[in-house]
PDB file of C-alpha atoms in Angstrom:
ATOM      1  CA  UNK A   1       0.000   0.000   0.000  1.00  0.00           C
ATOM      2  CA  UNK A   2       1.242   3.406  -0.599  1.00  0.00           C
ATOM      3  CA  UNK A   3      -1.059   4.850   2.086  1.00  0.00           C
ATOM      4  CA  UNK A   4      -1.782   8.780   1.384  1.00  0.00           C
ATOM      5  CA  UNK A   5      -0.102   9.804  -1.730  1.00  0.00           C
ATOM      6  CA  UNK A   6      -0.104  14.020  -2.197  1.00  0.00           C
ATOM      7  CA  UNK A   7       1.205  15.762  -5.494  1.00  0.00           C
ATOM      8  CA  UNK A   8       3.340  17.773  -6.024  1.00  0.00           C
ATOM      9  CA  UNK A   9       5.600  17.840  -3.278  1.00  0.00           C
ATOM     10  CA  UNK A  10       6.524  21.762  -3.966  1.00  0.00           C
ATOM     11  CA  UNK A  11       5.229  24.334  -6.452  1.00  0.00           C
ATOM     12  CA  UNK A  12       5.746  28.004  -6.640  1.00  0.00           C
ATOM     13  CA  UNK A  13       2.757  30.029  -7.938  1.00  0.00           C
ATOM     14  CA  UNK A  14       1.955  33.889  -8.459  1.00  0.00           C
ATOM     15  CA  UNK A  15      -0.692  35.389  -7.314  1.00  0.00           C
ATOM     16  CA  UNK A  16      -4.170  34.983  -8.811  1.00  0.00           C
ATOM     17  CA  UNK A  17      -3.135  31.550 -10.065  1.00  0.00           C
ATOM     18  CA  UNK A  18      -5.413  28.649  -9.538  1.00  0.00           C
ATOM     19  CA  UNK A  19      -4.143  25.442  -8.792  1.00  0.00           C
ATOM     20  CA  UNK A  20      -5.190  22.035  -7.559  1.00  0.00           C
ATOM     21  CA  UNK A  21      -3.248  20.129  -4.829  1.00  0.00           C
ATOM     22  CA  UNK A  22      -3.817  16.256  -5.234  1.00  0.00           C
ATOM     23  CA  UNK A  23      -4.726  13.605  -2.188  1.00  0.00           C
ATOM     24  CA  UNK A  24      -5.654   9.971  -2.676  1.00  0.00           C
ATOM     25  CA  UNK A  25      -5.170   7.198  -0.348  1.00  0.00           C
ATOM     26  CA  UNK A  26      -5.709   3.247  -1.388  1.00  0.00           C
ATOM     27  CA  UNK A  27      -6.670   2.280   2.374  1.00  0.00           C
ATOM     28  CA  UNK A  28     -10.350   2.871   1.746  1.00  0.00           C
ATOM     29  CA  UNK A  29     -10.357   5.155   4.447  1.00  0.00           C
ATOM     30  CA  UNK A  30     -13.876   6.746   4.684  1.00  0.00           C
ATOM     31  CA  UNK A  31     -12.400  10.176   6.419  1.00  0.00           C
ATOM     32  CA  UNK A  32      -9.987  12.218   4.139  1.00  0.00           C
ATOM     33  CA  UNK A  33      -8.737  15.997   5.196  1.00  0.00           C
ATOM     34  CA  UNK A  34      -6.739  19.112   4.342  1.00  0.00           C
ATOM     35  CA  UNK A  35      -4.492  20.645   6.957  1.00  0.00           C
ATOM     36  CA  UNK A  36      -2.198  23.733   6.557  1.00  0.00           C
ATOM     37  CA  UNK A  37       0.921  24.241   8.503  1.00  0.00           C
ATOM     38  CA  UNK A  38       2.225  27.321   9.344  1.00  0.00           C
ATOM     39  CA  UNK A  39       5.219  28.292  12.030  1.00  0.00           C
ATOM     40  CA  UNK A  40       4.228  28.311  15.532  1.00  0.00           C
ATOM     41  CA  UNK A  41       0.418  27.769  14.268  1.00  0.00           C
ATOM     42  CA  UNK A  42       0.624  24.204  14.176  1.00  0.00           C
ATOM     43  CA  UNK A  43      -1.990  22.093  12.191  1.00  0.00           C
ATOM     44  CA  UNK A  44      -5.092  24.037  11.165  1.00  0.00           C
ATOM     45  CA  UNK A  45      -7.411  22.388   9.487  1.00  0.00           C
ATOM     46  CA  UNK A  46      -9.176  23.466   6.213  1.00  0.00           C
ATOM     47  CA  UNK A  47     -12.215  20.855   5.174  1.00  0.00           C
ATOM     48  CA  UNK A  48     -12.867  17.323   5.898  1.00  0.00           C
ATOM     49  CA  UNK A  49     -14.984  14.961   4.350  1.00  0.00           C
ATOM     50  CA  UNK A  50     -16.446  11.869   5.757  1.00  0.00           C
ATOM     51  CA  UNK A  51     -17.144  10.077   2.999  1.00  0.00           C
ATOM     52  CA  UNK A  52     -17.530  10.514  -1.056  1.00  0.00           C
ATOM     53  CA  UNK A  53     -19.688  13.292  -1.676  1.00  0.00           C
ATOM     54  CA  UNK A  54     -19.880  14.678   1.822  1.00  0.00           C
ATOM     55  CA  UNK A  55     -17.587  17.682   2.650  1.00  0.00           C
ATOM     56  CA  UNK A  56     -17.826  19.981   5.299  1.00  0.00           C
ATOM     57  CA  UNK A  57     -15.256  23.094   6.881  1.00  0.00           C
ATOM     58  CA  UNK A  58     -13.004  23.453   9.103  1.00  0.00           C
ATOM     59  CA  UNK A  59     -11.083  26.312  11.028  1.00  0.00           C
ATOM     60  CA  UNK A  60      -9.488  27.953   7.950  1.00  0.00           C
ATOM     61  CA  UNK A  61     -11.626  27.392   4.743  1.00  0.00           C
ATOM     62  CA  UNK A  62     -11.754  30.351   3.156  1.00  0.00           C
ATOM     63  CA  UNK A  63     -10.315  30.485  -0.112  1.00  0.00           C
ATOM     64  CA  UNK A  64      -9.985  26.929  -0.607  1.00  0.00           C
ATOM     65  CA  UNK A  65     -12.328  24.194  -2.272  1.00  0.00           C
ATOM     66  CA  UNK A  66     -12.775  20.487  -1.844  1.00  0.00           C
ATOM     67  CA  UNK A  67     -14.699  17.649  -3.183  1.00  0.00           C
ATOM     68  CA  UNK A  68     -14.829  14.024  -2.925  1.00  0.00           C
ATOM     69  CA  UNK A  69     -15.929  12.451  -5.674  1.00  0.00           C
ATOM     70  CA  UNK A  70     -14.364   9.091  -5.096  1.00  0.00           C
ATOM     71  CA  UNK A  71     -13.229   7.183  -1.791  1.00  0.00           C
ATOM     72  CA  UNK A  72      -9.915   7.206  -2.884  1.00  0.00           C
ATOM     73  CA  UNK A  73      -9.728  11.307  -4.052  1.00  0.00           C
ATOM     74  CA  UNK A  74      -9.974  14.043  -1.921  1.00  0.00           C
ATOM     75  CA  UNK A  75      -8.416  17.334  -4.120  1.00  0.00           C
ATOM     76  CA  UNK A  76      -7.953  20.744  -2.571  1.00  0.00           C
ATOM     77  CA  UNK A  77      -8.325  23.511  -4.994  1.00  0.00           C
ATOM     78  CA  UNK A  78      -6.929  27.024  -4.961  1.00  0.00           C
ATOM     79  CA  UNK A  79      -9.037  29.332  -6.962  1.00  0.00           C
ATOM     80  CA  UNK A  80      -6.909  32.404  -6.810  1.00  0.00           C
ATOM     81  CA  UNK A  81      -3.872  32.111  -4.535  1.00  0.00           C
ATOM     82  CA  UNK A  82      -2.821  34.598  -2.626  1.00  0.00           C
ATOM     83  CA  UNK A  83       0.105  34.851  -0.650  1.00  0.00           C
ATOM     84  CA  UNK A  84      -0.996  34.115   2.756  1.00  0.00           C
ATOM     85  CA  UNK A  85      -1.335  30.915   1.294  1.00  0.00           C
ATOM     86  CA  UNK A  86       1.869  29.951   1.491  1.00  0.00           C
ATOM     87  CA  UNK A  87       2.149  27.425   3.679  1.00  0.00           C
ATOM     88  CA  UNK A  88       2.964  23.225   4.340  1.00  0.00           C
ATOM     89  CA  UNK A  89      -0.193  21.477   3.143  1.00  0.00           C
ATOM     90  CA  UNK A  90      -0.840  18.307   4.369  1.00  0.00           C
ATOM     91  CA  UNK A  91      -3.185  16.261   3.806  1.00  0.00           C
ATOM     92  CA  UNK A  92      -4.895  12.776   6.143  1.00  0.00           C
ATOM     93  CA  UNK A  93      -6.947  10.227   5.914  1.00  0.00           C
ATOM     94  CA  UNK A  94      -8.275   7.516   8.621  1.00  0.00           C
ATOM     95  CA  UNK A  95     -10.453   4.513   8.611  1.00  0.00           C
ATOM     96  CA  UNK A  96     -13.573   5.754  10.012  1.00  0.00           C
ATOM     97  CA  UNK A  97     -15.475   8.978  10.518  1.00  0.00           C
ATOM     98  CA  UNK A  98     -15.550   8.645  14.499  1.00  0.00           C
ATOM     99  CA  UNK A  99     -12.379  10.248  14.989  1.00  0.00           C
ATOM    100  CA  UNK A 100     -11.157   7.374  17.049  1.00  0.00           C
ATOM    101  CA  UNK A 101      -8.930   6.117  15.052  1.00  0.00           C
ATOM    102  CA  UNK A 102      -5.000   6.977  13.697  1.00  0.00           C
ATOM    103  CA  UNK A 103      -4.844   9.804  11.185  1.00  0.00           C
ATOM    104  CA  UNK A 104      -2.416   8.440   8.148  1.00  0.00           C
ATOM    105  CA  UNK A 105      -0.363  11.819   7.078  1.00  0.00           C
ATOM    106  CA  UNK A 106       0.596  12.079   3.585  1.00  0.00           C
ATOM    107  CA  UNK A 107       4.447  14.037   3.012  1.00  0.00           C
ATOM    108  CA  UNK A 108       2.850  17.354   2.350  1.00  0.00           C
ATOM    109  CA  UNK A 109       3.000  19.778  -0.483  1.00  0.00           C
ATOM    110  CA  UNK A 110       5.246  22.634   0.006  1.00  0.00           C
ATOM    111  CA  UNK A 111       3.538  25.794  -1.305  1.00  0.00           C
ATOM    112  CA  UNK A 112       5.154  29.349  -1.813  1.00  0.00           C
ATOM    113  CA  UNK A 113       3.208  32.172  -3.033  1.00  0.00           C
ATOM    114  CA  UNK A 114       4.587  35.346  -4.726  1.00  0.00           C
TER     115      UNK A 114
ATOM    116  CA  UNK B   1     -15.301  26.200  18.580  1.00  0.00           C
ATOM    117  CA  UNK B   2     -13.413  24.380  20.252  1.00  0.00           C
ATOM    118  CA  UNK B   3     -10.048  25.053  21.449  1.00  0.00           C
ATOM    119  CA  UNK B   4      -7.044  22.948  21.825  1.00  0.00           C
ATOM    120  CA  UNK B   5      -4.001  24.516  23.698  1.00  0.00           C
ATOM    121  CA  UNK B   6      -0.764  23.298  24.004  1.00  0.00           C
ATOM    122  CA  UNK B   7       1.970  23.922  26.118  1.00  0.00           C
ATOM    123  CA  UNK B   8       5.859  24.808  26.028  1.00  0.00           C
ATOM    124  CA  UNK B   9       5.652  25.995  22.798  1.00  0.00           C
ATOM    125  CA  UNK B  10       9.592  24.602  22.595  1.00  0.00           C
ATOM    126  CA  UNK B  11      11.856  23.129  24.983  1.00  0.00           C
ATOM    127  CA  UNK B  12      15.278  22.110  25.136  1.00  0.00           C
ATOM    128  CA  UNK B  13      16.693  19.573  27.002  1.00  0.00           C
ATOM    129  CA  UNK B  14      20.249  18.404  27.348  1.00  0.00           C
ATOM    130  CA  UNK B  15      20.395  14.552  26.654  1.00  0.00           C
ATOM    131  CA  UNK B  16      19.022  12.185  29.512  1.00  0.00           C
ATOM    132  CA  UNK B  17      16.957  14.757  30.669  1.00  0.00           C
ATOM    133  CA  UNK B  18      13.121  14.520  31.361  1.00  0.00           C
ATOM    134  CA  UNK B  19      10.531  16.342  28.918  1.00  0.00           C
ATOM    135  CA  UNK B  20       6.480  17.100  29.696  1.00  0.00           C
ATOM    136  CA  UNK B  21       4.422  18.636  27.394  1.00  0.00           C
ATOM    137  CA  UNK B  22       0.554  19.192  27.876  1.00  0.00           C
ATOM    138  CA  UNK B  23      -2.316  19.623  26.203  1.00  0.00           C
ATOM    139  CA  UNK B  24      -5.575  21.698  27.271  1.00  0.00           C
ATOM    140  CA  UNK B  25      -9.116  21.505  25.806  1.00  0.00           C
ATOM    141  CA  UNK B  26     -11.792  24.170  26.552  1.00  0.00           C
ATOM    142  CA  UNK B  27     -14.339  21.407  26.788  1.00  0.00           C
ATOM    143  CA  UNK B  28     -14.722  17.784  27.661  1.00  0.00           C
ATOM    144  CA  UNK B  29     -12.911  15.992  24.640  1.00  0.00           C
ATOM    145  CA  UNK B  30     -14.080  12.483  23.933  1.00  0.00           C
ATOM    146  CA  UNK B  31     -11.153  11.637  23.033  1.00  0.00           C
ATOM    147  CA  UNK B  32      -7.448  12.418  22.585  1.00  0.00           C
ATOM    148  CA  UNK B  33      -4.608  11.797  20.158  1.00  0.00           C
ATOM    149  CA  UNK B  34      -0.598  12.193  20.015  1.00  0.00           C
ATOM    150  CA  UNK B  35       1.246  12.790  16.657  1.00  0.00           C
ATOM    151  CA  UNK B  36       4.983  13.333  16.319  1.00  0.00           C
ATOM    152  CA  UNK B  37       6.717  15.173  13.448  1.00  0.00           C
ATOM    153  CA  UNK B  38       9.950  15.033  12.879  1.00  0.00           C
ATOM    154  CA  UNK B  39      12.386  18.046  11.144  1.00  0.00           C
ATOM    155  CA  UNK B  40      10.725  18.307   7.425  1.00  0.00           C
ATOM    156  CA  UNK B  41       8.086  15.118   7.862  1.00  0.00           C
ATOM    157  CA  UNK B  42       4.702  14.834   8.488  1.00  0.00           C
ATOM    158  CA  UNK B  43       2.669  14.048  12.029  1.00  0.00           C
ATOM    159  CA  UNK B  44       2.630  10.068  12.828  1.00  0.00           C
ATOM    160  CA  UNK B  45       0.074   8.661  15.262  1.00  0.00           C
ATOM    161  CA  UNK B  46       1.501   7.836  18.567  1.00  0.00           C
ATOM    162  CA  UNK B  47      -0.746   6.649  20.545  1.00  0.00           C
ATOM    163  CA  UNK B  48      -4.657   7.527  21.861  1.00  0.00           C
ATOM    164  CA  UNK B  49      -6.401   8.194  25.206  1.00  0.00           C
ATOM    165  CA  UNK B  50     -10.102   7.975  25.451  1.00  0.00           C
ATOM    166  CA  UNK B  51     -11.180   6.911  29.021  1.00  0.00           C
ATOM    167  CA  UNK B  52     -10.863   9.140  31.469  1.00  0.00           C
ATOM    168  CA  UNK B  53      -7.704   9.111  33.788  1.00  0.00           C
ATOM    169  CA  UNK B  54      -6.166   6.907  31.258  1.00  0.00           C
ATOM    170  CA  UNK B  55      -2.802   6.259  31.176  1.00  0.00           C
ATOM    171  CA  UNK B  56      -0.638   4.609  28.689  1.00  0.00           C
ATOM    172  CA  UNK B  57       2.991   3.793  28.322  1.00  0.00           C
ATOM    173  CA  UNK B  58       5.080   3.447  25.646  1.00  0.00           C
ATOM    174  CA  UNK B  59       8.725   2.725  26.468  1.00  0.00           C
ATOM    175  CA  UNK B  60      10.108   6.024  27.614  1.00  0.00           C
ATOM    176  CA  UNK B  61       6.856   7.818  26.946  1.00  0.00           C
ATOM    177  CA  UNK B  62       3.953   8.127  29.079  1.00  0.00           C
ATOM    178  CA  UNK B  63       0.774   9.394  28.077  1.00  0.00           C
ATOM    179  CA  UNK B  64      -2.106  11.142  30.428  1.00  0.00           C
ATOM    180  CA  UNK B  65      -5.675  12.033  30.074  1.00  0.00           C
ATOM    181  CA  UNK B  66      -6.931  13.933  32.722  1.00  0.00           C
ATOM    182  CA  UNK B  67     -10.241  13.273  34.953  1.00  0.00           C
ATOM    183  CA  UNK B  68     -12.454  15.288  33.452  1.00  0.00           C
ATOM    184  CA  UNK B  69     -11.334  14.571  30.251  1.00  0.00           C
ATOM    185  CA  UNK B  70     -10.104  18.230  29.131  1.00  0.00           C
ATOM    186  CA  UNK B  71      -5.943  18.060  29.951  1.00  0.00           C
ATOM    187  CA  UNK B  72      -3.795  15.496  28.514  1.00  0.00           C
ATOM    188  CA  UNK B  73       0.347  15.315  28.594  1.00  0.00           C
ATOM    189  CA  UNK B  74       3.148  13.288  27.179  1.00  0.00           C
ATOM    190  CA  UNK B  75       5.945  13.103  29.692  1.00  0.00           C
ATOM    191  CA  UNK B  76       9.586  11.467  27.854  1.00  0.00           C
ATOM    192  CA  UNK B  77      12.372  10.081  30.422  1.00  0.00           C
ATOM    193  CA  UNK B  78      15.581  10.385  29.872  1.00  0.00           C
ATOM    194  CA  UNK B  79      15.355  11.985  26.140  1.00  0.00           C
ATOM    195  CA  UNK B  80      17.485  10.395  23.708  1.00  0.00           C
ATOM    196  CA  UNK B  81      18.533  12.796  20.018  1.00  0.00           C
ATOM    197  CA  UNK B  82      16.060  10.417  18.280  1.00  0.00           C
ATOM    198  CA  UNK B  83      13.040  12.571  20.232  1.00  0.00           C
ATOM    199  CA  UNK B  84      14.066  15.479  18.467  1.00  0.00           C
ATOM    200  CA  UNK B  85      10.637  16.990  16.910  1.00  0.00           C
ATOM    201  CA  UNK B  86       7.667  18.377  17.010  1.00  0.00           C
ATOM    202  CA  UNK B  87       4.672  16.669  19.446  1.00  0.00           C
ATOM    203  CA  UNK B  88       0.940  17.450  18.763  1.00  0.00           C
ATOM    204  CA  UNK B  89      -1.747  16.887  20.638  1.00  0.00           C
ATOM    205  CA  UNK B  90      -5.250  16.963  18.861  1.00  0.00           C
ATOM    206  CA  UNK B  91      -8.976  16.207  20.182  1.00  0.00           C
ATOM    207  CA  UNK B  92     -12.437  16.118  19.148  1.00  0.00           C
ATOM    208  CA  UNK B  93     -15.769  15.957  20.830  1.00  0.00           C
ATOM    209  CA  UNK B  94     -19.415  16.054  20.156  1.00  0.00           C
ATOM    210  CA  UNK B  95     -19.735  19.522  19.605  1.00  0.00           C
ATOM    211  CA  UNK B  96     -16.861  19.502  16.839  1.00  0.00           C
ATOM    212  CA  UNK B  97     -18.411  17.546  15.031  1.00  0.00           C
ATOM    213  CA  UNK B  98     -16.135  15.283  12.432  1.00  0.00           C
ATOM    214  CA  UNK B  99     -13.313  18.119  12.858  1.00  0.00           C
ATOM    215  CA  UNK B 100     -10.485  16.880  14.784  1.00  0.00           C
ATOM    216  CA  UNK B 101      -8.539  19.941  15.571  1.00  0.00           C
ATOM    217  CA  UNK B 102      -5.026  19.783  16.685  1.00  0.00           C
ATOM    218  CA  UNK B 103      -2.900  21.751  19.685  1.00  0.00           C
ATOM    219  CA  UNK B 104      -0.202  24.145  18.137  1.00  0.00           C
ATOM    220  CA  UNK B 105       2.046  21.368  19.209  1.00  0.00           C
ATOM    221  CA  UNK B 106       5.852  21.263  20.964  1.00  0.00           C
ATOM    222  CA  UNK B 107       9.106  21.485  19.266  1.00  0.00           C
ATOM    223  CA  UNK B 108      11.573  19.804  21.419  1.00  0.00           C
ATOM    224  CA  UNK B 109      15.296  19.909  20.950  1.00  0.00           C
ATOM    225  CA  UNK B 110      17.777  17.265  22.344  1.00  0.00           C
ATOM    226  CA  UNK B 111      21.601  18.213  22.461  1.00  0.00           C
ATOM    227  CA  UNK B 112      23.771  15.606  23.083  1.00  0.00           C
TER     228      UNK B 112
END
């Protein structure tokens, strides 16, 4: 199994560019999410979905979109980046929607905006 | 919403020495997880708490959950250079919804 698989790893953008950071996991993992990490903010999270074609928001979600069309896909889109949007992206999935069990971190996606 | 507050922000510790760092919830958390990152990775699970006054133990680590189920700590003996990261604490509880939001975490540093 790979586990959580995110693409690309870094990318630079300017501002007003869209883009589209990619998440899939092949654990079947009903509970998928976006996280941002900024220094000495820790891990805020941006939407979470609890199963294909269920989203919802978290702490952070404006300016960012999410579906979840599949199990497997959870994509997190920026429509017109700005740069306070530069930030360590990460993105988790876990078996269940309870919240009881492990969160499976994928390696992130470095993103700098200019 | 709810609030999940961590404390040191970062400590450093010479080698062999003992580390705590705790976690604080606003509200009653049904439950409680641990995640360590390492320099330039991403969180892994450590371990969870969900009963209250729970205590686990994994080698040098021992993990807490408070009473009343809002406090929680991670308490390292005798730190080794391969603790060297960053340790999160994140909860969630029926008023959160799905949304498990995490503590701001600790960066701990181990010189030799």
């Amino acid at each position: 199994n790979a586990g959580v698989t995110q693409t690309p790893k870094f990318q630079v953008l300017k501002t007003g560019q869209s883009m589209t950071l990619q998440c899939a996991q092949d654990m079947n993992h009903e509970y998928m999410s976006w996280y941002r990490q900024d220094p000495g903010m820790g891990l805020r999270l941006i939407h979470y979905s609890v199963g294909a074609g269920i989203t919802d928001q978290g702490e952070v979600p404006n300016g960012y979109n999410v579906s979840r069309s599949t199990t497997e896909d959870f994509p997190l889109r920026l429509l017109s980046a700005a740069p306070s949007q530069t930030s360590v992206y990460f993105c988790a999935s876990s078996y269940s929607r309870s919240l009881n069990q492990p969160q499976h971190f994928g390696d992130g996606t470095r993103l700098s905006i200019l | 919403g709810q609030q999940v507050m961590q404390i040191p922000q970062y400590q450093h510790v010479q080698e062999g020495e003992d580390f705590t760092t705790y976690c604080n919830s606003s509200t009653t958390l049904s439950n409680i997880q641990w995640y360590k990152q390492r320099p330039g990775g991403h969180p892994v699970f450590l371990i969870q708490l969900v009963k209250s006054g729970e205590v686990k133990k994994q080698k040098r680590l021992t993990f807490q959950f408070g009473e009343a189920k809002k406090n929680s700590s991670l308490h390292i003996t005798a730190t080794q250079t391969t603790d060297v990261g960053t340790y999160f604490c994140a909860g969630s509880n029926s008023n959160s919804g799905y949304a498990l939001n995490f503590g701001k975490g600790t960066s701990l540093l181990v010189t030799p």
